[in-house]
mmCIF file of C-alpha atoms in Angstrom:
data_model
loop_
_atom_site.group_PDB
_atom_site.id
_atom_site.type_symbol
_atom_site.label_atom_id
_atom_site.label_comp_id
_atom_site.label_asym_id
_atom_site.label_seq_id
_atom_site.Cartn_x
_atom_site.Cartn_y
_atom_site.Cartn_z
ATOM 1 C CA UNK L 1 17.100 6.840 -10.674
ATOM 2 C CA UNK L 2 14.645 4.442 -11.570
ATOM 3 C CA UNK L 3 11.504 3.614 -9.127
ATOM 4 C CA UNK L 4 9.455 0.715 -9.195
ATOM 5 C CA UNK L 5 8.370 -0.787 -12.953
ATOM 6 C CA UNK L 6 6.115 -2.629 -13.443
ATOM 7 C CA UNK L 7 5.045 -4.760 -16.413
ATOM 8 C CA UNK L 8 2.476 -5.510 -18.441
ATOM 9 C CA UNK L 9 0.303 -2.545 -17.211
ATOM 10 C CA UNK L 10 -2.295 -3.753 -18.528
ATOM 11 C CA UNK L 11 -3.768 -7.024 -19.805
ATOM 12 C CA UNK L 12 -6.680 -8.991 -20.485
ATOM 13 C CA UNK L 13 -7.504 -13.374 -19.589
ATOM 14 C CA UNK L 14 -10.218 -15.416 -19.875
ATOM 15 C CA UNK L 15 -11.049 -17.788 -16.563
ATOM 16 C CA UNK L 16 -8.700 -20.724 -15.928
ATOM 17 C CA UNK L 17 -5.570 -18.963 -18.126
ATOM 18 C CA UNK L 18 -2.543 -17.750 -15.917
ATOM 19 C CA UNK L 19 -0.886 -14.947 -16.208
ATOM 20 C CA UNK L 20 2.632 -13.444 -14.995
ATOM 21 C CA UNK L 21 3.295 -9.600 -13.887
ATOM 22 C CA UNK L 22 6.229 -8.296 -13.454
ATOM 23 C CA UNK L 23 8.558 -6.172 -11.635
ATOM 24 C CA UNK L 24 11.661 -4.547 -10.879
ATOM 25 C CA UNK L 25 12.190 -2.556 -7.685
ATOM 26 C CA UNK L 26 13.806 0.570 -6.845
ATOM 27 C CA UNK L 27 17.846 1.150 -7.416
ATOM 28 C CA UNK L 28 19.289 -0.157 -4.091
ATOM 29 C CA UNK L 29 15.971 -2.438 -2.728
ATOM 30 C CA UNK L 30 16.113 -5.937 -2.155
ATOM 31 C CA UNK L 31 12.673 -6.286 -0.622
ATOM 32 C CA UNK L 32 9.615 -6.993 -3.071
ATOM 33 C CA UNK L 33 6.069 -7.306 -1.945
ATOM 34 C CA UNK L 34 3.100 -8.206 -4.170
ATOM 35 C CA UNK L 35 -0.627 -6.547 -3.499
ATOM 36 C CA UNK L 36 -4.086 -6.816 -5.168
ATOM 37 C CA UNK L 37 -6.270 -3.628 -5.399
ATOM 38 C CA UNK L 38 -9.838 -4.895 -6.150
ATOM 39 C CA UNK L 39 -11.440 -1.627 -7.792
ATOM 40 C CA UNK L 40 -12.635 0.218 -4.814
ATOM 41 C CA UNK L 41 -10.531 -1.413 -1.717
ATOM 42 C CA UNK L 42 -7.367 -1.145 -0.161
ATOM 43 C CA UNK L 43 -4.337 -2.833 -1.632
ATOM 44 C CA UNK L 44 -4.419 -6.695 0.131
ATOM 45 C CA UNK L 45 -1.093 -8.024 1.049
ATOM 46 C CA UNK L 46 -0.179 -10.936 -0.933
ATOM 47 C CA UNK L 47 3.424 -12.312 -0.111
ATOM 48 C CA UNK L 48 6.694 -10.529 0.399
ATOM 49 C CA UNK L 49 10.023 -11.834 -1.457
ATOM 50 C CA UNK L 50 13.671 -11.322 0.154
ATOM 51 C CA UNK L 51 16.691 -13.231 -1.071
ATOM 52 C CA UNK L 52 15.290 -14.954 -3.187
ATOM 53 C CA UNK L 53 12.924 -16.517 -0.540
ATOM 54 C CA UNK L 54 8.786 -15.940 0.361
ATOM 55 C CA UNK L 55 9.163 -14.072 3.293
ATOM 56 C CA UNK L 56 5.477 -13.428 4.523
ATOM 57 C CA UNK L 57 2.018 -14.608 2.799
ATOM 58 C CA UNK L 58 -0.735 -13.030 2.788
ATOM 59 C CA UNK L 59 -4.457 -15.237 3.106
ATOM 60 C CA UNK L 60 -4.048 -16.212 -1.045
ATOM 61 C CA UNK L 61 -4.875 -19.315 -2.197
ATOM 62 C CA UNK L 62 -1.802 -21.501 -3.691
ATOM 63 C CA UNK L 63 -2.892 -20.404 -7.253
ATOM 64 C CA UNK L 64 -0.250 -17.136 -6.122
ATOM 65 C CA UNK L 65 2.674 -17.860 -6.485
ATOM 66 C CA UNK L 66 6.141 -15.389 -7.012
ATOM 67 C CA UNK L 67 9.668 -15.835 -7.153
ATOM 68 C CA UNK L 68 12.175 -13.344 -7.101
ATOM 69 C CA UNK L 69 15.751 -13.505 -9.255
ATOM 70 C CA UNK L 70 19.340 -12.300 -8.410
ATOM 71 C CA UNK L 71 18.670 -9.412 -8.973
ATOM 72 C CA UNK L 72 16.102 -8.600 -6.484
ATOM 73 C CA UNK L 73 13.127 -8.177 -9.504
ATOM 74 C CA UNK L 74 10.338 -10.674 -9.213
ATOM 75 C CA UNK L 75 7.262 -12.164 -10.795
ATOM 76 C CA UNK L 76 3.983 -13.100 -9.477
ATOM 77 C CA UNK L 77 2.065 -16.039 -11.293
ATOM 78 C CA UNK L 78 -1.280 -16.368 -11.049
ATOM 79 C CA UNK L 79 -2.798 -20.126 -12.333
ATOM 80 C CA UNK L 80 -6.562 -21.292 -12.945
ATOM 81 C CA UNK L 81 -7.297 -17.534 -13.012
ATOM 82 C CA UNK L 82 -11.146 -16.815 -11.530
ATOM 83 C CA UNK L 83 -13.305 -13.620 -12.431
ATOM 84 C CA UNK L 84 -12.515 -12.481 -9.113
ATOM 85 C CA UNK L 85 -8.599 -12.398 -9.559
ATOM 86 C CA UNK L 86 -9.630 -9.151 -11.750
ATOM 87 C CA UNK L 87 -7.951 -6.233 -10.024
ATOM 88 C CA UNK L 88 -4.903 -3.615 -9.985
ATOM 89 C CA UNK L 89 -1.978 -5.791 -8.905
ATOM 90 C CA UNK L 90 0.862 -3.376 -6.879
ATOM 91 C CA UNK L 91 4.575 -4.103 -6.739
ATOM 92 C CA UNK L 92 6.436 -2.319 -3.936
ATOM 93 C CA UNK L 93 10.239 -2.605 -3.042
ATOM 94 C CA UNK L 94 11.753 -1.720 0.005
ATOM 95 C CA UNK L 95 14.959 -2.025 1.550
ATOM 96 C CA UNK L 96 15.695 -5.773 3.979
ATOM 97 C CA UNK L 97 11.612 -5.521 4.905
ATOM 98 C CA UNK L 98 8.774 -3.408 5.336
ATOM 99 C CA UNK L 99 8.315 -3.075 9.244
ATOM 100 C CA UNK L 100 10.399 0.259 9.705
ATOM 101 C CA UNK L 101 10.375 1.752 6.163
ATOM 102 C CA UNK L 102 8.514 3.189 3.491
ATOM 103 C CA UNK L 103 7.716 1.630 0.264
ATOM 104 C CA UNK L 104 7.690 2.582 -3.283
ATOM 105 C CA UNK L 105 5.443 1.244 -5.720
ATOM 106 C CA UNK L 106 4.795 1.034 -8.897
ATOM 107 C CA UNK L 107 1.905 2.357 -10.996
ATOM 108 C CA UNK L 108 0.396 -1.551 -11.178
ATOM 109 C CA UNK L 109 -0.795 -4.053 -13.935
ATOM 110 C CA UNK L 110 -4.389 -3.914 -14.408
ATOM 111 C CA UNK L 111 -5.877 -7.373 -14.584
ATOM 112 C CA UNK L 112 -9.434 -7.631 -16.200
ATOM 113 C CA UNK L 113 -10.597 -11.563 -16.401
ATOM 114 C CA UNK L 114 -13.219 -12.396 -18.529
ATOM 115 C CA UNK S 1 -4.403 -10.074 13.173
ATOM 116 C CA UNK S 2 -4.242 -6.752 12.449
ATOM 117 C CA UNK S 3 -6.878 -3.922 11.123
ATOM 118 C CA UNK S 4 -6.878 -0.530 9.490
ATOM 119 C CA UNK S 5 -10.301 1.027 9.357
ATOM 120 C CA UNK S 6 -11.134 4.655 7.547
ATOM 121 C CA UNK S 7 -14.714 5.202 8.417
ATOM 122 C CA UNK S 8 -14.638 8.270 5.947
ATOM 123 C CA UNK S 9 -15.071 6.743 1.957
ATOM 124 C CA UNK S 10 -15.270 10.062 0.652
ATOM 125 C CA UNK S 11 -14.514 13.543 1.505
ATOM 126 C CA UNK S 12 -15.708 16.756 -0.945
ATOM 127 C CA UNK S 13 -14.492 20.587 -0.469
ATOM 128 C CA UNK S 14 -13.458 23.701 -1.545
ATOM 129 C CA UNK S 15 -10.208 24.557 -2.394
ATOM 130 C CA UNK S 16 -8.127 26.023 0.435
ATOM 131 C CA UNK S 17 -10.615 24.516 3.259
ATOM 132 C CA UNK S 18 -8.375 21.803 5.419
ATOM 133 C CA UNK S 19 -9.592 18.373 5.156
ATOM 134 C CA UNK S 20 -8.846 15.597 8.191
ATOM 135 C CA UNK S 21 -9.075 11.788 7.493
ATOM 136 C CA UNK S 22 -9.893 9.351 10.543
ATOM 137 C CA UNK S 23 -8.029 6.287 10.800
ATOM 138 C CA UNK S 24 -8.501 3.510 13.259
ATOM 139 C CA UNK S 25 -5.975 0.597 13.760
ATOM 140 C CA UNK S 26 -6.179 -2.818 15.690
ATOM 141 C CA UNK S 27 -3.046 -4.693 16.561
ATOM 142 C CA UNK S 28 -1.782 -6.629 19.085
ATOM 143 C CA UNK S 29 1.797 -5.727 18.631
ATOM 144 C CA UNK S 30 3.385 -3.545 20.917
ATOM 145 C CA UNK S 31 6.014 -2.030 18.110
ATOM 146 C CA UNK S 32 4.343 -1.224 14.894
ATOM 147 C CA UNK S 33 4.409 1.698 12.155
ATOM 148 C CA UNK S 34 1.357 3.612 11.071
ATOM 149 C CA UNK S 35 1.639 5.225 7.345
ATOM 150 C CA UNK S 36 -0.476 7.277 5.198
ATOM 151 C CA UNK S 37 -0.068 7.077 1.642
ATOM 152 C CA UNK S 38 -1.782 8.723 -1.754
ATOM 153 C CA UNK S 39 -3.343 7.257 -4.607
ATOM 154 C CA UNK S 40 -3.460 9.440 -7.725
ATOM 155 C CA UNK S 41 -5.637 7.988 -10.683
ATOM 156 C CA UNK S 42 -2.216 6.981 -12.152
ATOM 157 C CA UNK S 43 -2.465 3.997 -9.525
ATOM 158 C CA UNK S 44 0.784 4.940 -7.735
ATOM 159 C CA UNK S 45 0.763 4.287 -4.698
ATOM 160 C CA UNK S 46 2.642 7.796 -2.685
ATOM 161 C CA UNK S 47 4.467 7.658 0.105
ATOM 162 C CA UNK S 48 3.367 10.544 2.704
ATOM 163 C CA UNK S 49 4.258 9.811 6.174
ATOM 164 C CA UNK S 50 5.571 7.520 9.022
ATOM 165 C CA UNK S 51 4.964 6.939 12.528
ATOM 166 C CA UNK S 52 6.065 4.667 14.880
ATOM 167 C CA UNK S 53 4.140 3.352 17.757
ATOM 168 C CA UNK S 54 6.621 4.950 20.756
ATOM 169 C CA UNK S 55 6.746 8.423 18.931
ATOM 170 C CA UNK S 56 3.234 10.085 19.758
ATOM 171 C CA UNK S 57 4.725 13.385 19.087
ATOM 172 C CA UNK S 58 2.416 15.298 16.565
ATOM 173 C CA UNK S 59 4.278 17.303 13.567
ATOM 174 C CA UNK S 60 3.400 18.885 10.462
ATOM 175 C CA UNK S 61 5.095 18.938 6.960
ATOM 176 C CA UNK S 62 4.453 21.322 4.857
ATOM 177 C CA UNK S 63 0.376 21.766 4.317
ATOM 178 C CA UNK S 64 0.379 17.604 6.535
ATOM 179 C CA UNK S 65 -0.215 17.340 9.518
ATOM 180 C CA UNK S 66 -1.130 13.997 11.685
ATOM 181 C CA UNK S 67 -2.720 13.259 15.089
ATOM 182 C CA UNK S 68 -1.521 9.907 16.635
ATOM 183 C CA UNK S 69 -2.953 8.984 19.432
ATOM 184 C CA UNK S 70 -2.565 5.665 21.262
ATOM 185 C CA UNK S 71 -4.784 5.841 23.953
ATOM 186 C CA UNK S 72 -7.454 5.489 20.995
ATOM 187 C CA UNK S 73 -5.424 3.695 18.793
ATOM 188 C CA UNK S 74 -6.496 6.659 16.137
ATOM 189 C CA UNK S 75 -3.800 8.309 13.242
ATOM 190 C CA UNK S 76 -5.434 11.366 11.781
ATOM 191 C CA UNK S 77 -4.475 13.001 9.050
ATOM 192 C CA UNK S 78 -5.124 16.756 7.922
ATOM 193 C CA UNK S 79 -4.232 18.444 4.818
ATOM 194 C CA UNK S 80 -4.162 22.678 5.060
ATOM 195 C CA UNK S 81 -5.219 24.332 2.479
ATOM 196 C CA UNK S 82 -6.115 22.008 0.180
ATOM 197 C CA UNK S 83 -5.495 22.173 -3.471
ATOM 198 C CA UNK S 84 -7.027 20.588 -6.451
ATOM 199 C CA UNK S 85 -4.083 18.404 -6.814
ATOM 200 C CA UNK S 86 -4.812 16.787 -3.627
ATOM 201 C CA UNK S 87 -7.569 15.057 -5.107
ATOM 202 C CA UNK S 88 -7.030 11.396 -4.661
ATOM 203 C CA UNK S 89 -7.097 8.365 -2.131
ATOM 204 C CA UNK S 90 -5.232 8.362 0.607
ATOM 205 C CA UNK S 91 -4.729 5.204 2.440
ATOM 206 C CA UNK S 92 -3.579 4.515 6.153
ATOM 207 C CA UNK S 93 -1.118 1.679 6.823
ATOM 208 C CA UNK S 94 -0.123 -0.301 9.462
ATOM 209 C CA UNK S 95 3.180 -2.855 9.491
ATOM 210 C CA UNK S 96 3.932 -5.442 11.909
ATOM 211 C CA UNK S 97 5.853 -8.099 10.699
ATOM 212 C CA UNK S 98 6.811 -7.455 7.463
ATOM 213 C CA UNK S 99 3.348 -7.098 6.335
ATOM 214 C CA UNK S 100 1.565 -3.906 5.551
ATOM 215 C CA UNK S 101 -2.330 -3.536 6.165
ATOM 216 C CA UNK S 102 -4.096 -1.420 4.213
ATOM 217 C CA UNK S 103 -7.676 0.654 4.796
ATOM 218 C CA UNK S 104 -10.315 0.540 2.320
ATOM 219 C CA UNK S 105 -9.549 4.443 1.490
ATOM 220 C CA UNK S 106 -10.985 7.712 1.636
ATOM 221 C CA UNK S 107 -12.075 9.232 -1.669
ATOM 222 C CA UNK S 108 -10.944 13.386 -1.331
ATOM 223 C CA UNK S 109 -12.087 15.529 -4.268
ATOM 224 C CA UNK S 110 -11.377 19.547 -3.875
ATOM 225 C CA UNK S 111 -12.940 21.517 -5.777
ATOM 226 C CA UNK S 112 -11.719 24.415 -7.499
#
């Protein structure tokens, strides 16, 4: 049984390129919710995608934007990327939302802007 | 709005002494979960436990163990006998509507 992939893991853009990561969740989940890991911090919530649909946002700028497929996997975009957009970025699936169960993540895509 | 605070960044010690982390949490919802998770240096973030905010009952699994208490809005968590493997950062969690807060993360190396 698969868990969370992630793709690429990792890659390197210069300021104002965009970039898109990757995922696909866990056998069975339907939930997908982005974070960003800035080297030293906690993972910040960035939006959460169910059926299809943006769920829950974060405080990101529009520049973030996702979008999740049939088949529950999902992308994150990232446009007019900044120095400060370098970080780990964290999928995690879940099953119909977060608020009573655990998620499973994947081992990230390392973002480095220069 | 909703906060996670883990005063502790880092933690060092021995193998086989028991290590607690401090967590802090500020909500204003009235049902909420409370989750600790691990951070290898493979990035993954680990699943270790769950609480929800009418269960105050402590337990222990294994060589975890966690102290919720709501009176001080506090969810410790202790690891027995720690191991080198346990080195890592462990993160506490809260989730209220869908979204999952994070604290910045305590840094625990054991030495062997």
């Amino acid at each position: 049984d698969a868990g969370v992939t992630q793709s690429p893991t990792h890659l390197i853009k210069t300021r104002g390129q965009q970039v898109t990561l990757r995922c696909s969740p866990k056998s069975g989940h339907d939930t997908v919710s982005w974070y960003q890991q800035a080297l030293g911090q906690g993972p910040q919530f960035i939006f959460q995608y169910y059926e299809e649909e943006e769920r829950q946002r974060g405080n990101f700028p529009d520049r973030f934007s996702g979008h999740q497929f049939p088949n529950y996997s999902s992308e994150l975009n990232v446009n007019a990327l900044l120095l400060g957009d370098s970080a780990l970025y964290l999928c995690a699936s879940s099953v119909s939302g977060t608020n009573t169960g655990e998620l499973f993540f994947g081992e990230g895509s390392r973002l480095t802007v220069l | 709005a909703q906060k996670v605070t883990q005063a502790q960044t880092e933690i060092s010690v021995v193998e086989k002494e028991d290590v607690t982390l401090d967590c802090v949490y500020e909500t204003r919802d009235t049902t909420y979960y409370l989750f600790w998770y691990k951070q290898p240096p493979s990035g993954e973030l680990v699943f270790l436990i769950r609480r929800n905010s009418f269960d105050e009952q402590n337990e222990i699994s294994g060589r975890y163990s966690w102290n919720f208490q709501k009176s001080t809005s506090s969810f410790n968590f202790t690891i027995t006998a720690s191991q080198v493997v346990d080195s890592a950062v462990y993160f506490c969690a809260l989730v209220s509507d869908y979204k999952l807060s994070f604290g910045a993360g305590t840094t625990v190396t054991v030495r062997a």
